[in-house]
């Protein structure tokens, strides 16, 4: 059985930075440090940081006074940051700089007096954070059909921003629908969304041309991992999202000659290795890596951690 690894796959620069922030905070301040929400959507990452002394909480009131507090890569609403200040919690912000860029874009459009539309999934922490970083009402839409439901006159000056982990294709269809309905619509270049999301999605599309089945390693609640699976499926290849090697159903492998293997932006490479090992227990595997786009993006760490 052949296994082709997608390039790129797995950790993006935003996830690497968020994990480093927790690790450096532990090193500098000692355990425990408190992280609001899963630092990134991956159980394996969360468990390994827990073992080092990170404590994960849903709300700030679970954090004792004065304890080091870290905001996750998804970003948080302004109200959460304000609450941390008012409680006197010393906080480090692990929000991915590309998510922070979306917050800034939204605020800039608001300053221009535009109604703001956010294209994203209701309830996702990144969306909650973005809604809470742009002053005033933000219209959250998830589908093309939602565009018709917007209770706004068609000549309203409108601007859109998007969740970073959506598929470019989905976003494009919604943006086209916005532009068809409204006469004055502006938004950032969609190619600008997130390099990691685009590269991983592009790699899956390419992979799908050459494989019989796709396995995506990633957590169920990881938006970008779910999109990778959907893209595989849309490309006509049976595709499965698996948290780790234990979730592979051997039945899937029947009649499969070549498997494409990739991982969401929050899934560590060790999980890919474990999947290969599990496949190798069942079949002789021949592993190769597709040629793909190289990534060499690094985001700067907060100065207070680097100086220590
Ligand atoms: S997927 Fe993109 S936006 Fe999300 S953390 Fe990674 S680099 Fe940042």
Short mmCIF file of N, CA, C and O in Angstrom, two decimals, residues 152-204:
data_model
loop_
_atom_site.label_atom_id
_atom_site.label_comp_id
_atom_site.label_asym_id
_atom_site.label_seq_id
_atom_site.Cartn_x
_atom_site.Cartn_y
_atom_site.Cartn_z
N UNK A 152 -30.77 44.46 5.82
CA UNK A 152 -30.12 45.73 5.53
C UNK A 152 -30.56 46.21 4.14
O UNK A 152 -30.73 45.37 3.24
N UNK A 153 -30.72 47.53 3.95
CA UNK A 153 -31.03 48.02 2.61
C UNK A 153 -29.88 47.67 1.64
O UNK A 153 -28.72 47.63 2.05
N UNK A 154 -30.22 47.43 0.38
CA UNK A 154 -29.22 46.98 -0.59
C UNK A 154 -28.13 48.02 -0.89
O UNK A 154 -27.10 47.70 -1.48
N UNK A 155 -28.41 49.29 -0.52
CA UNK A 155 -27.37 50.31 -0.79
C UNK A 155 -26.53 50.62 0.46
O UNK A 155 -25.80 51.60 0.52
N UNK A 156 -26.63 49.75 1.48
CA UNK A 156 -25.84 49.94 2.70
C UNK A 156 -24.35 49.80 2.38
O UNK A 156 -23.96 48.81 1.76
N UNK A 157 -23.51 50.75 2.80
CA UNK A 157 -22.07 50.54 2.64
C UNK A 157 -21.63 49.38 3.54
O UNK A 157 -21.81 49.43 4.74
N UNK A 158 -21.09 48.34 2.90
CA UNK A 158 -20.83 47.08 3.60
C UNK A 158 -19.36 46.70 3.51
O UNK A 158 -18.69 47.02 2.52
N UNK A 159 -18.87 46.04 4.52
CA UNK A 159 -17.52 45.46 4.45
C UNK A 159 -17.60 44.06 5.04
O UNK A 159 -18.38 43.81 5.96
N UNK A 160 -16.80 43.14 4.52
CA UNK A 160 -16.77 41.80 5.10
C UNK A 160 -15.37 41.46 5.58
O UNK A 160 -14.38 41.97 5.08
N UNK A 161 -15.35 40.62 6.59
CA UNK A 161 -14.10 39.97 7.04
C UNK A 161 -14.43 38.50 7.21
O UNK A 161 -15.61 38.13 7.27
N UNK A 162 -13.41 37.64 7.28
CA UNK A 162 -13.71 36.21 7.32
C UNK A 162 -12.92 35.47 8.40
O UNK A 162 -11.82 35.89 8.77
N UNK A 163 -13.50 34.37 8.85
CA UNK A 163 -12.78 33.45 9.73
C UNK A 163 -11.59 32.90 8.92
O UNK A 163 -11.71 32.61 7.74
N UNK A 164 -10.46 32.76 9.58
CA UNK A 164 -9.23 32.44 8.83
C UNK A 164 -9.19 31.02 8.26
O UNK A 164 -8.44 30.76 7.33
N UNK A 165 -9.98 30.12 8.82
CA UNK A 165 -9.82 28.71 8.45
C UNK A 165 -10.88 28.20 7.49
O UNK A 165 -11.03 27.00 7.28
N UNK A 166 -11.64 29.12 6.87
CA UNK A 166 -12.66 28.68 5.91
C UNK A 166 -12.00 28.28 4.60
O UNK A 166 -10.86 28.62 4.32
N UNK A 167 -12.78 27.57 3.79
CA UNK A 167 -12.30 27.25 2.45
C UNK A 167 -12.43 28.50 1.58
O UNK A 167 -13.44 29.21 1.63
N UNK A 168 -11.43 28.73 0.78
CA UNK A 168 -11.44 29.89 -0.12
C UNK A 168 -12.65 29.83 -1.05
O UNK A 168 -13.27 30.84 -1.36
N UNK A 169 -13.00 28.61 -1.47
CA UNK A 169 -14.13 28.44 -2.39
C UNK A 169 -15.45 28.88 -1.75
O UNK A 169 -16.24 29.59 -2.36
N UNK A 170 -15.66 28.44 -0.50
CA UNK A 170 -16.89 28.82 0.20
C UNK A 170 -16.96 30.32 0.37
O UNK A 170 -17.99 30.95 0.16
N UNK A 171 -15.84 30.88 0.78
CA UNK A 171 -15.82 32.32 1.04
C UNK A 171 -16.13 33.07 -0.25
O UNK A 171 -16.89 34.03 -0.24
N UNK A 172 -15.53 32.59 -1.33
CA UNK A 172 -15.71 33.27 -2.62
C UNK A 172 -17.19 33.29 -3.00
O UNK A 172 -17.70 34.33 -3.44
N UNK A 173 -17.88 32.16 -2.81
CA UNK A 173 -19.30 32.09 -3.19
C UNK A 173 -20.12 33.07 -2.35
O UNK A 173 -21.01 33.75 -2.87
N UNK A 174 -19.79 33.19 -1.08
CA UNK A 174 -20.55 34.11 -0.21
C UNK A 174 -20.24 35.56 -0.58
O UNK A 174 -21.14 36.40 -0.65
N UNK A 175 -18.97 35.83 -0.86
CA UNK A 175 -18.60 37.19 -1.23
C UNK A 175 -19.29 37.59 -2.55
O UNK A 175 -19.80 38.70 -2.69
N UNK A 176 -19.32 36.65 -3.49
CA UNK A 176 -20.00 36.94 -4.77
C UNK A 176 -21.47 37.27 -4.50
O UNK A 176 -22.02 38.21 -5.07
N UNK A 177 -22.11 36.50 -3.60
CA UNK A 177 -23.52 36.75 -3.28
C UNK A 177 -23.69 38.13 -2.64
O UNK A 177 -24.64 38.86 -2.93
N UNK A 178 -22.73 38.51 -1.77
CA UNK A 178 -22.80 39.85 -1.15
C UNK A 178 -22.69 40.92 -2.22
O UNK A 178 -23.43 41.91 -2.24
N UNK A 179 -21.74 40.73 -3.13
CA UNK A 179 -21.51 41.74 -4.18
C UNK A 179 -22.69 41.83 -5.14
O UNK A 179 -22.97 42.90 -5.68
N UNK A 180 -23.38 40.71 -5.35
CA UNK A 180 -24.56 40.74 -6.23
C UNK A 180 -25.68 41.53 -5.58
O UNK A 180 -26.39 42.28 -6.24
N UNK A 181 -25.83 41.34 -4.27
CA UNK A 181 -26.97 41.98 -3.61
C UNK A 181 -26.70 43.45 -3.25
O UNK A 181 -27.56 44.30 -3.42
N UNK A 182 -25.50 43.72 -2.74
CA UNK A 182 -25.24 45.08 -2.23
C UNK A 182 -24.40 45.88 -3.24
O UNK A 182 -23.52 45.34 -3.90
N UNK A 183 -24.69 47.19 -3.30
CA UNK A 183 -24.03 48.01 -4.33
C UNK A 183 -22.66 48.50 -3.89
O UNK A 183 -21.84 48.88 -4.73
N UNK A 184 -22.40 48.52 -2.59
CA UNK A 184 -21.12 49.08 -2.11
C UNK A 184 -20.50 48.11 -1.10
O UNK A 184 -20.78 48.16 0.09
N UNK A 185 -19.68 47.19 -1.61
CA UNK A 185 -19.09 46.16 -0.76
C UNK A 185 -17.57 46.21 -0.87
O UNK A 185 -17.03 46.25 -1.97
N UNK A 186 -16.90 46.23 0.27
CA UNK A 186 -15.43 46.13 0.25
C UNK A 186 -15.01 45.01 1.20
O UNK A 186 -15.74 44.61 2.09
N UNK A 187 -13.80 44.52 0.97
CA UNK A 187 -13.27 43.48 1.86
C UNK A 187 -11.82 43.24 1.53
O UNK A 187 -11.33 43.69 0.49
N UNK A 188 -11.11 42.55 2.42
CA UNK A 188 -9.71 42.27 2.15
C UNK A 188 -9.60 41.27 1.01
O UNK A 188 -10.55 40.56 0.71
N UNK A 189 -8.44 41.22 0.38
CA UNK A 189 -8.19 40.25 -0.67
C UNK A 189 -8.35 38.86 -0.07
O UNK A 189 -7.76 38.55 0.96
N UNK A 190 -9.17 38.00 -0.69
CA UNK A 190 -9.39 36.67 -0.08
C UNK A 190 -8.10 35.85 -0.08
O UNK A 190 -7.96 34.95 0.75
N UNK A 191 -7.17 36.14 -0.96
CA UNK A 191 -5.91 35.40 -0.95
C UNK A 191 -5.10 35.71 0.30
O UNK A 191 -4.11 35.10 0.61
N UNK A 192 -5.59 36.72 1.01
CA UNK A 192 -4.94 37.25 2.19
C UNK A 192 -5.36 36.51 3.46
O UNK A 192 -4.82 36.76 4.52
N UNK A 193 -6.34 35.60 3.36
CA UNK A 193 -6.99 35.02 4.56
C UNK A 193 -5.95 34.43 5.52
O UNK A 193 -5.73 34.94 6.58
N UNK A 194 -5.33 33.36 5.15
CA UNK A 194 -4.32 32.73 6.00
C UNK A 194 -3.51 31.80 5.10
O UNK A 194 -4.08 30.89 4.50
N UNK A 195 -2.23 32.04 5.03
CA UNK A 195 -1.37 31.25 4.13
C UNK A 195 -1.48 29.76 4.44
O UNK A 195 -1.49 28.92 3.57
N UNK A 196 -1.55 29.44 5.76
CA UNK A 196 -1.52 28.03 6.18
C UNK A 196 -2.78 27.30 5.74
O UNK A 196 -2.74 26.17 5.25
N UNK A 197 -3.92 27.98 5.91
CA UNK A 197 -5.19 27.39 5.50
C UNK A 197 -5.16 27.11 4.01
O UNK A 197 -5.48 26.01 3.54
N UNK A 198 -4.76 28.12 3.24
CA UNK A 198 -4.75 27.96 1.78
C UNK A 198 -3.79 26.87 1.34
O UNK A 198 -4.11 26.06 0.48
N UNK A 199 -2.60 26.87 1.91
CA UNK A 199 -1.60 25.89 1.49
C UNK A 199 -2.04 24.46 1.79
O UNK A 199 -1.87 23.56 0.97
N UNK A 200 -2.63 24.25 2.99
CA UNK A 200 -3.06 22.89 3.35
C UNK A 200 -4.23 22.45 2.49
O UNK A 200 -4.33 21.29 2.10
N UNK A 201 -5.12 23.40 2.19
CA UNK A 201 -6.27 23.05 1.35
C UNK A 201 -5.81 22.76 -0.09
O UNK A 201 -6.28 21.80 -0.73
N UNK A 202 -4.88 23.56 -0.59
CA UNK A 202 -4.35 23.35 -1.95
C UNK A 202 -3.66 21.99 -2.04
O UNK A 202 -3.82 21.26 -3.03
N UNK A 203 -2.93 21.64 -0.99
CA UNK A 203 -2.20 20.36 -1.00
C UNK A 203 -3.18 19.19 -1.03
O UNK A 203 -2.95 18.20 -1.73
N UNK A 204 -4.30 19.30 -0.31
CA UNK A 204 -5.29 18.21 -0.31
C UNK A 204 -5.94 18.07 -1.68
O UNK A 204 -6.14 16.96 -2.19
#
